XYZ file of C-alpha atoms in Angstrom:
529
model
C 103.208 -62.707 161.015
C 101.113 -64.155 164.114
C 100.592 -68.359 163.745
C 97.401 -69.913 164.473
C 97.789 -72.365 167.425
C 95.397 -73.860 164.685
C 97.656 -73.271 161.729
C 99.756 -75.028 163.499
C 98.344 -78.187 164.152
C 96.437 -78.346 160.784
C 100.925 -78.040 158.896
C 101.648 -80.900 161.815
C 99.399 -83.015 160.924
C 99.436 -82.219 157.179
C 103.041 -83.319 156.757
C 101.911 -86.568 159.263
C 99.073 -87.398 156.603
C 101.729 -87.056 153.521
C 104.602 -88.785 155.468
C 102.310 -91.780 156.347
C 101.010 -91.486 152.410
C 104.361 -91.759 151.163
C 105.481 -94.671 153.956
C 102.362 -96.983 153.141
C 103.214 -96.197 149.156
C 106.421 -97.485 149.745
C 105.617 -100.422 152.206
C 102.861 -101.445 149.089
C 106.187 -101.823 147.027
C 108.823 -103.201 148.728
C 105.789 -106.468 149.555
C 104.649 -106.377 145.855
C 107.815 -105.475 144.549
C 105.923 -103.944 141.971
C 106.652 -99.947 141.234
C 104.113 -99.100 139.429
C 100.355 -101.039 140.961
C 98.593 -97.688 139.621
C 98.243 -94.723 136.861
C 98.644 -91.844 138.371
C 102.085 -93.615 139.950
C 103.475 -93.188 136.235
C 100.814 -91.758 133.751
C 103.684 -92.458 130.931
C 104.590 -95.250 132.236
C 101.187 -97.470 132.058
C 100.275 -95.737 129.507
C 103.645 -97.821 128.068
C 103.056 -100.159 129.930
C 99.368 -101.085 128.478
C 100.692 -100.622 124.779
C 103.642 -103.835 125.182
C 100.708 -105.469 126.873
C 98.664 -105.936 124.218
C 101.224 -106.137 121.413
C 102.328 -109.316 123.459
C 98.620 -110.420 122.851
C 98.729 -110.450 119.299
C 102.438 -111.918 119.724
C 100.502 -114.748 121.884
C 98.128 -114.829 119.042
C 100.786 -115.723 116.231
C 102.837 -118.271 118.713
C 99.303 -119.623 117.914
C 99.025 -119.756 114.350
C 102.523 -120.120 113.691
C 101.739 -123.559 115.585
C 98.599 -124.075 113.437
C 100.902 -123.956 110.693
C 103.415 -126.808 112.408
C 100.924 -128.843 113.549
C 99.453 -128.736 109.528
C 102.590 -128.828 107.831
C 103.854 -131.999 109.700
C 100.404 -133.314 109.316
C 100.287 -133.166 105.390
C 104.084 -133.324 105.222
C 103.522 -137.554 106.564
C 100.637 -138.067 104.479
C 101.924 -136.721 101.112
C 105.496 -139.044 101.703
C 104.050 -142.041 102.919
C 102.125 -141.532 99.228
C 105.189 -140.500 97.369
C 106.516 -144.355 99.443
C 102.938 -146.116 98.486
C 103.672 -144.800 94.473
C 107.551 -145.040 95.129
C 106.437 -148.856 95.090
C 103.078 -148.895 92.404
C 106.366 -147.420 89.915
C 108.150 -150.996 90.897
C 105.208 -153.405 90.150
C 104.786 -151.250 86.635
C 108.314 -151.811 85.885
C 107.873 -155.615 86.676
C 105.050 -156.032 85.232
C 106.127 -154.180 80.893
C 108.698 -157.801 81.632
C 108.080 -159.633 78.819
C 108.819 -162.831 81.549
C 105.686 -162.519 83.525
C 102.683 -164.348 82.729
C 99.358 -162.717 82.606
C 98.884 -164.581 86.898
C 102.352 -162.384 87.490
C 100.670 -159.531 86.354
C 97.175 -159.862 87.887
C 99.144 -160.402 91.196
C 101.018 -156.704 90.727
C 97.541 -156.065 89.638
C 95.846 -156.937 93.199
C 98.198 -155.246 95.185
C 98.361 -151.755 93.142
C 94.681 -151.898 94.354
C 95.412 -151.708 97.553
C 98.388 -149.271 97.010
C 95.340 -147.457 95.433
C 93.045 -147.852 98.496
C 95.968 -146.672 101.111
C 96.441 -143.959 98.865
C 93.005 -142.439 98.890
C 93.383 -142.980 102.797
C 96.236 -141.162 102.766
C 93.801 -137.912 100.414
C 91.480 -137.916 102.522
C 93.765 -138.175 106.332
C 92.053 -135.743 108.834
C 93.809 -133.760 112.151
C 92.729 -134.623 115.647
C 89.936 -131.890 114.987
C 88.572 -133.955 112.520
C 89.058 -131.815 109.580
C 89.988 -133.366 106.316
C 94.294 -131.669 105.585
C 93.733 -131.603 101.921
C 89.915 -130.125 101.293
C 91.344 -126.654 101.735
C 89.524 -123.944 103.148
C 85.879 -126.774 103.370
C 87.308 -129.220 105.622
C 84.256 -130.718 106.857
C 83.787 -132.715 103.972
C 86.201 -135.536 102.134
C 88.365 -134.281 99.215
C 88.005 -137.244 97.317
C 85.793 -139.663 96.126
C 84.824 -142.424 93.520
C 82.388 -141.620 91.238
C 80.001 -144.379 89.892
C 81.666 -144.219 86.791
C 84.941 -145.781 89.242
C 86.369 -142.309 88.182
C 88.338 -140.361 91.385
C 87.225 -136.524 91.332
C 88.269 -133.570 93.742
C 85.533 -132.153 95.792
C 87.426 -128.785 97.490
C 88.111 -126.163 96.468
C 91.335 -124.212 95.547
C 91.162 -121.659 99.027
C 94.153 -121.415 101.718
C 93.925 -120.881 104.911
C 95.782 -117.653 105.703
C 97.120 -117.016 109.092
C 98.802 -113.952 109.892
C 102.065 -115.114 111.760
C 103.831 -111.869 112.306
C 103.025 -107.894 112.002
C 102.244 -107.764 107.906
C 102.812 -111.485 107.901
C 100.480 -113.453 106.394
C 100.806 -117.437 105.151
C 98.770 -120.065 104.248
C 97.940 -122.855 106.851
C 97.413 -125.627 104.662
C 97.484 -127.880 101.162
C 95.161 -128.481 99.123
C 94.732 -131.505 97.301
C 94.617 -129.115 94.112
C 97.930 -127.959 95.037
C 99.485 -131.590 95.666
C 97.297 -133.989 93.258
C 95.670 -132.065 90.857
C 97.855 -130.546 89.178
C 101.014 -133.825 88.296
C 101.186 -132.968 84.340
C 98.934 -136.048 81.977
C 101.882 -137.194 80.620
C 99.216 -140.178 78.624
C 97.143 -137.414 76.992
C 97.918 -138.333 73.081
C 97.351 -141.204 70.974
C 98.158 -142.614 68.006
C 94.797 -144.193 66.178
C 95.796 -146.518 62.987
C 92.951 -145.465 60.169
C 94.481 -147.774 56.858
C 94.320 -150.705 56.618
C 90.603 -150.826 58.471
C 91.925 -154.107 60.201
C 94.934 -154.240 62.655
C 96.903 -156.895 61.614
C 100.076 -156.156 64.167
C 102.500 -155.618 61.661
C 103.119 -151.960 63.088
C 102.629 -151.402 66.966
C 102.464 -147.522 67.210
C 102.071 -146.046 70.850
C 99.486 -143.609 71.582
C 102.849 -141.488 73.424
C 103.559 -140.147 75.970
C 104.232 -135.479 76.471
C 107.952 -135.640 77.805
C 108.637 -131.476 77.288
C 105.093 -129.795 77.964
C 106.257 -127.126 77.128
C 107.405 -127.550 73.253
C 104.313 -130.376 73.423
C 102.396 -127.300 73.954
C 104.728 -124.542 71.621
C 104.444 -127.564 68.373
C 102.598 -130.497 68.766
C 99.525 -128.516 69.388
C 98.841 -126.364 66.842
C 99.906 -128.535 63.983
C 97.337 -131.463 65.108
C 96.092 -133.916 63.870
C 98.884 -135.601 62.439
C 99.433 -138.170 59.517
C 102.209 -140.654 60.142
C 102.526 -143.220 56.693
C 105.825 -145.007 55.461
C 107.237 -144.531 52.708
C 109.948 -145.658 49.762
C 112.915 -146.760 52.325
C 111.005 -147.808 54.102
C 110.556 -144.858 56.104
C 107.613 -142.666 58.208
C 106.357 -139.605 56.344
C 104.821 -137.210 59.005
C 102.808 -135.128 58.166
C 100.637 -131.232 59.159
C 97.189 -130.733 59.874
C 97.880 -128.650 56.321
C 100.239 -130.872 54.642
C 103.494 -129.938 55.166
C 106.003 -132.411 55.818
C 107.327 -132.209 59.282
C 109.341 -136.018 59.691
C 112.296 -133.867 60.685
C 111.327 -132.819 63.732
C 110.834 -136.773 64.422
C 114.396 -137.288 66.609
C 115.470 -140.303 63.817
C 114.000 -138.413 61.075
C 111.524 -141.093 60.336
C 114.002 -144.112 59.987
C 113.888 -147.531 61.293
C 115.200 -150.531 61.862
C 112.678 -152.756 60.020
C 113.798 -156.157 60.170
C 113.504 -155.606 63.968
C 110.798 -155.887 66.787
C 112.236 -154.318 69.871
C 110.889 -151.030 70.918
C 112.399 -148.506 68.769
C 112.101 -144.939 71.026
C 111.616 -141.405 68.360
C 110.679 -138.341 70.033
C 107.446 -135.755 68.221
C 107.276 -132.301 69.320
C 107.490 -133.093 73.158
C 105.517 -136.945 71.931
C 108.024 -139.805 72.908
C 106.397 -142.817 71.438
C 107.404 -146.668 70.721
C 106.758 -148.118 67.241
C 107.259 -152.100 67.227
C 107.733 -153.918 63.499
C 105.654 -157.407 63.379
C 107.226 -158.803 59.544
C 107.761 -161.751 58.770
C 111.057 -163.320 58.098
C 110.089 -163.131 54.452
C 108.887 -159.448 54.735
C 111.941 -158.913 56.812
C 113.680 -159.834 53.912
C 114.402 -157.163 52.336
C 113.485 -153.093 51.879
C 111.017 -153.554 49.198
C 108.955 -156.539 51.400
C 109.491 -154.639 54.195
C 107.858 -151.381 52.114
C 105.050 -153.935 50.172
C 104.108 -154.534 53.082
C 104.574 -151.805 55.262
C 102.398 -149.191 52.046
C 99.093 -147.968 52.892
C 99.551 -147.827 56.105
C 98.787 -144.374 58.355
C 98.208 -143.107 61.735
C 96.620 -139.962 63.099
C 98.695 -138.709 65.614
C 96.308 -136.469 68.130
C 95.625 -135.103 71.662
C 93.028 -136.218 73.497
C 90.108 -134.244 73.092
C 89.935 -131.079 75.944
C 85.741 -131.021 76.141
C 84.382 -127.771 78.596
C 80.316 -127.779 80.054
C 78.321 -124.979 81.169
C 76.306 -124.424 84.235
C 73.616 -121.596 84.406
C 74.032 -119.843 88.479
C 70.599 -119.570 89.591
C 71.335 -116.300 91.397
C 70.938 -115.056 87.480
C 68.366 -112.404 86.769
C 67.922 -112.898 82.814
C 66.749 -116.620 81.396
C 69.560 -116.815 79.368
C 71.803 -119.745 78.786
C 74.523 -121.884 76.939
C 73.253 -123.804 74.612
C 76.983 -125.140 73.913
C 79.857 -125.353 74.878
C 83.334 -126.788 72.974
C 87.356 -125.699 72.437
C 87.933 -123.888 69.452
C 88.587 -126.960 66.027
C 90.948 -124.215 64.612
C 95.244 -125.118 65.432
C 94.749 -120.889 66.762
C 91.880 -121.932 68.859
C 93.613 -125.529 70.076
C 96.618 -123.828 70.923
C 95.248 -120.450 73.095
C 92.580 -123.316 75.337
C 95.613 -125.476 76.335
C 98.063 -122.359 76.861
C 95.072 -119.866 78.603
C 92.059 -121.553 79.525
C 91.683 -121.892 82.565
C 92.489 -125.534 83.634
C 91.018 -125.711 87.897
C 87.666 -124.225 85.881
C 86.079 -120.715 85.255
C 83.271 -118.808 85.652
C 82.211 -116.514 82.532
C 80.208 -112.710 84.091
C 78.744 -110.725 81.671
C 78.513 -107.222 81.636
C 77.016 -104.428 80.946
C 78.213 -104.121 77.472
C 80.000 -107.983 77.072
C 81.786 -110.711 78.956
C 84.860 -111.671 81.189
C 86.509 -114.900 81.428
C 88.285 -115.365 85.587
C 90.109 -118.209 86.080
C 87.685 -119.826 89.121
C 86.898 -119.548 91.992
C 87.700 -116.004 91.579
C 89.373 -113.622 93.770
C 89.468 -110.304 94.565
C 91.780 -107.997 92.211
C 92.966 -110.802 90.196
C 92.210 -109.506 86.312
C 89.583 -111.566 83.894
C 92.055 -113.815 81.568
C 89.275 -113.084 78.488
C 87.039 -110.533 77.852
C 84.441 -109.598 74.173
C 81.598 -107.437 73.581
C 78.355 -109.010 72.714
C 76.410 -111.215 74.004
C 75.827 -113.826 71.115
C 74.481 -115.702 70.080
C 78.107 -116.724 69.686
C 81.282 -115.652 71.637
C 84.341 -116.794 71.546
C 86.543 -117.253 75.162
C 90.369 -118.281 75.858
C 90.333 -121.138 72.561
C 86.638 -121.960 73.695
C 83.287 -120.943 71.707
C 79.553 -120.717 73.467
C 76.195 -120.341 72.050
C 74.636 -118.250 73.865
C 69.967 -118.756 73.772
C 68.300 -115.407 74.703
C 70.256 -112.255 76.197
C 72.311 -112.124 79.488
C 71.862 -109.322 81.749
C 74.575 -107.257 83.427
C 75.741 -110.051 86.674
C 75.096 -113.090 84.909
C 77.214 -115.750 85.451
C 78.038 -118.933 83.964
C 79.688 -121.666 86.161
C 82.314 -123.713 83.339
C 84.049 -127.353 83.940
C 86.931 -127.750 82.084
C 88.656 -130.851 81.319
C 92.128 -129.949 79.424
C 93.491 -134.061 79.530
C 96.047 -131.436 80.435
C 96.972 -132.928 84.364
C 95.333 -136.184 86.286
C 95.636 -137.524 89.766
C 97.770 -140.246 90.364
C 94.486 -142.377 91.564
C 92.800 -142.676 88.417
C 95.890 -143.501 86.746
C 96.703 -145.637 89.095
C 92.737 -147.238 87.556
C 94.549 -146.706 84.150
C 97.516 -148.315 84.958
C 95.265 -151.919 87.380
C 92.774 -152.181 84.102
C 96.022 -152.587 81.717
C 97.293 -155.210 83.990
C 94.509 -157.360 84.429
C 94.146 -158.089 80.433
C 95.595 -161.087 79.211
C 98.193 -161.381 76.674
C 100.194 -164.394 77.525
C 100.832 -166.550 73.736
C 100.615 -162.232 72.285
C 103.115 -161.042 71.326
C 100.951 -157.203 69.447
C 99.194 -157.429 73.493
C 102.285 -157.755 75.153
C 103.912 -155.135 73.005
C 100.995 -152.766 73.382
C 100.588 -153.211 77.655
C 104.450 -152.680 77.383
C 103.695 -149.202 75.616
C 100.711 -148.492 78.008
C 102.782 -149.339 81.148
C 106.094 -147.171 80.039
C 103.338 -144.287 79.589
C 101.259 -144.331 82.776
C 105.181 -143.986 84.598
C 105.801 -140.964 83.470
C 102.346 -140.478 84.846
C 103.969 -141.705 88.194
C 106.916 -140.066 88.234
C 104.653 -136.729 87.545
C 103.139 -136.827 90.354
C 105.938 -137.410 92.567
C 107.079 -134.974 91.723
C 104.289 -132.847 92.046
C 103.883 -133.830 95.782
C 107.483 -132.984 96.208
C 107.271 -129.501 94.678
C 103.708 -128.938 97.479
C 105.893 -130.476 100.982
C 108.771 -127.822 99.333
C 106.603 -124.731 99.246
C 104.260 -125.877 102.550
C 108.015 -126.510 103.552
C 108.975 -122.983 102.932
C 105.808 -121.164 104.981
C 107.104 -123.486 108.076
C 110.018 -121.920 107.288
C 109.228 -118.627 107.218
C 106.412 -119.043 110.260
C 109.673 -120.803 112.357
C 111.640 -117.669 111.799
C 109.382 -115.121 112.187
C 108.805 -116.761 116.133
C 112.047 -116.186 116.890
C 111.740 -112.573 115.799
C 108.298 -112.530 117.494
C 109.943 -113.884 120.694
C 112.326 -111.330 120.911
C 110.333 -108.520 120.125
C 108.342 -110.445 122.994
C 111.550 -111.048 125.466
C 112.072 -106.810 124.757
C 108.820 -106.189 125.054
C 108.850 -107.773 128.860
C 112.557 -106.064 129.157
C 111.592 -102.075 128.751
C 108.039 -102.704 130.950
C 109.804 -104.255 133.585
C 111.745 -100.857 133.488
C 108.128 -99.180 134.850
C 107.127 -101.581 136.703
C 109.410 -103.845 138.643
C 110.620 -102.617 141.761
C 114.470 -102.092 143.398
C 113.990 -103.683 146.005
C 117.342 -102.573 147.827
C 116.681 -98.788 146.855
C 112.711 -99.808 148.565
C 113.911 -100.986 151.418
C 116.386 -98.505 152.043
C 113.840 -95.930 151.385
C 111.081 -97.416 153.705
C 113.525 -96.626 156.455
C 113.875 -93.764 155.219
C 110.162 -92.740 154.631
C 109.443 -93.976 158.506
C 112.342 -92.693 160.742
C 110.638 -88.949 158.583
C 106.780 -90.158 159.689
C 108.611 -91.011 163.322
C 110.111 -87.543 163.251
C 106.209 -85.714 161.906
C 104.962 -88.373 164.586
C 106.723 -86.502 167.472
C 106.731 -82.859 165.509
C 102.604 -83.175 165.593
C 102.069 -84.494 169.608
C 104.721 -81.079 170.392
C 102.932 -79.102 167.876
C 99.335 -80.391 169.995
C 100.032 -78.976 173.255
C 100.938 -76.035 171.883
C 97.523 -74.476 173.338
C 96.356 -72.665 176.713
C 94.332 -75.759 178.028
C 97.937 -77.471 178.278
C 99.442 -74.474 180.456
C 96.626 -74.989 183.322
């Protein structure tokens, strides 16, 4: 086979160019220490490196979200811990004020300090982060969570919605603590009353406290269903307690109705989850015998009951019909009241009408959450979770009504402090019965302060658990990120020694091919002339 001079030239030139290209590429690898400069260098490796880079970018976002969770937790925990400290001081002032040795001036000084503590606590509840966002307002962080109303009460203006952040594959954490979670779920222990029904004028011989709920479960299961109760004084003398059906339930009192009629000291007893205090203020003659005491206390009765719950209904402006709810109230039967206390959403509700009836949801309505109550028909009378509604007109499918509730089962600490301040401002010097009533109200308020601290401790624990989960996930994310970097470098990082050796070899090959090319270029007739 004959090979032309041109073919020899072209082959030599092509070989030289290939060797030169390899030499240049290896030179770039040595200088950059990167063996994957273009996708063509290693298509499979390039695809994997891109995938790892994308995952690491997501891990960086997770790291940012974890930082937000940690910062929010640190800020809210600092505020809540400071509030717990302030509430502890408030409790000390309340206990001190209940001391019979204090005067009105002493209690007024304590009241003034409580005013300062209340202002400090409200400021902490309305804490802001470095960007001016309110920490406890929920998802609506632009407005302060707490305001003082014109009537002197304090109310929560935020929402119950958390702010969810993804901190890992499949792991989403709430990044905030809402005021609803931290302050609005504190159990209200002062939601019962003892009202003198006979005689018409209180002569001070008996002082019966309003009571303090010490066991919410017993209160809901037993006390609510039997109210109102009648407490009277009978032979012995001793107390007789009857429920709303006239049944004798005295045995449910921890003292079985017994008390010391000869002592004016506070005598405590528990009735169906409610702690009550009794003071007997008889004269020396009346205390001289059981008969005299019985005569002094006969025809004296009290009504024991819970603070009545209240609800209101507001028509949604987006409703298509003109139907309205003209009346909203808690049912009056024991069954309805027990159902209301146990089932009606404490944070308010949304009453929605369907094509065949109505559904009651906890507010705010979230996708997937079932209704707490359902029913058929459109009125005019409908019942839901122990509440009664009177409907005027015919609601259409999709119509909604916002239901605000006041179950008195919870009470925020600002309003509790207002009650305490008001009580301490009452003058009781030289008024033994007034002092007994003050001491009873302060003792009951201590329960609310304690439940407020417990709720804060629960909120701190919950936020701490979220922070721990975020930190643990951050450790996992860092490990994944490190592994990704290591794997990526197997495709991209060059072995300096191997590359330098290869560069030397390719340089020698390039020089050899260059000599071959030069010799081949002389193989023509003109070079022989």
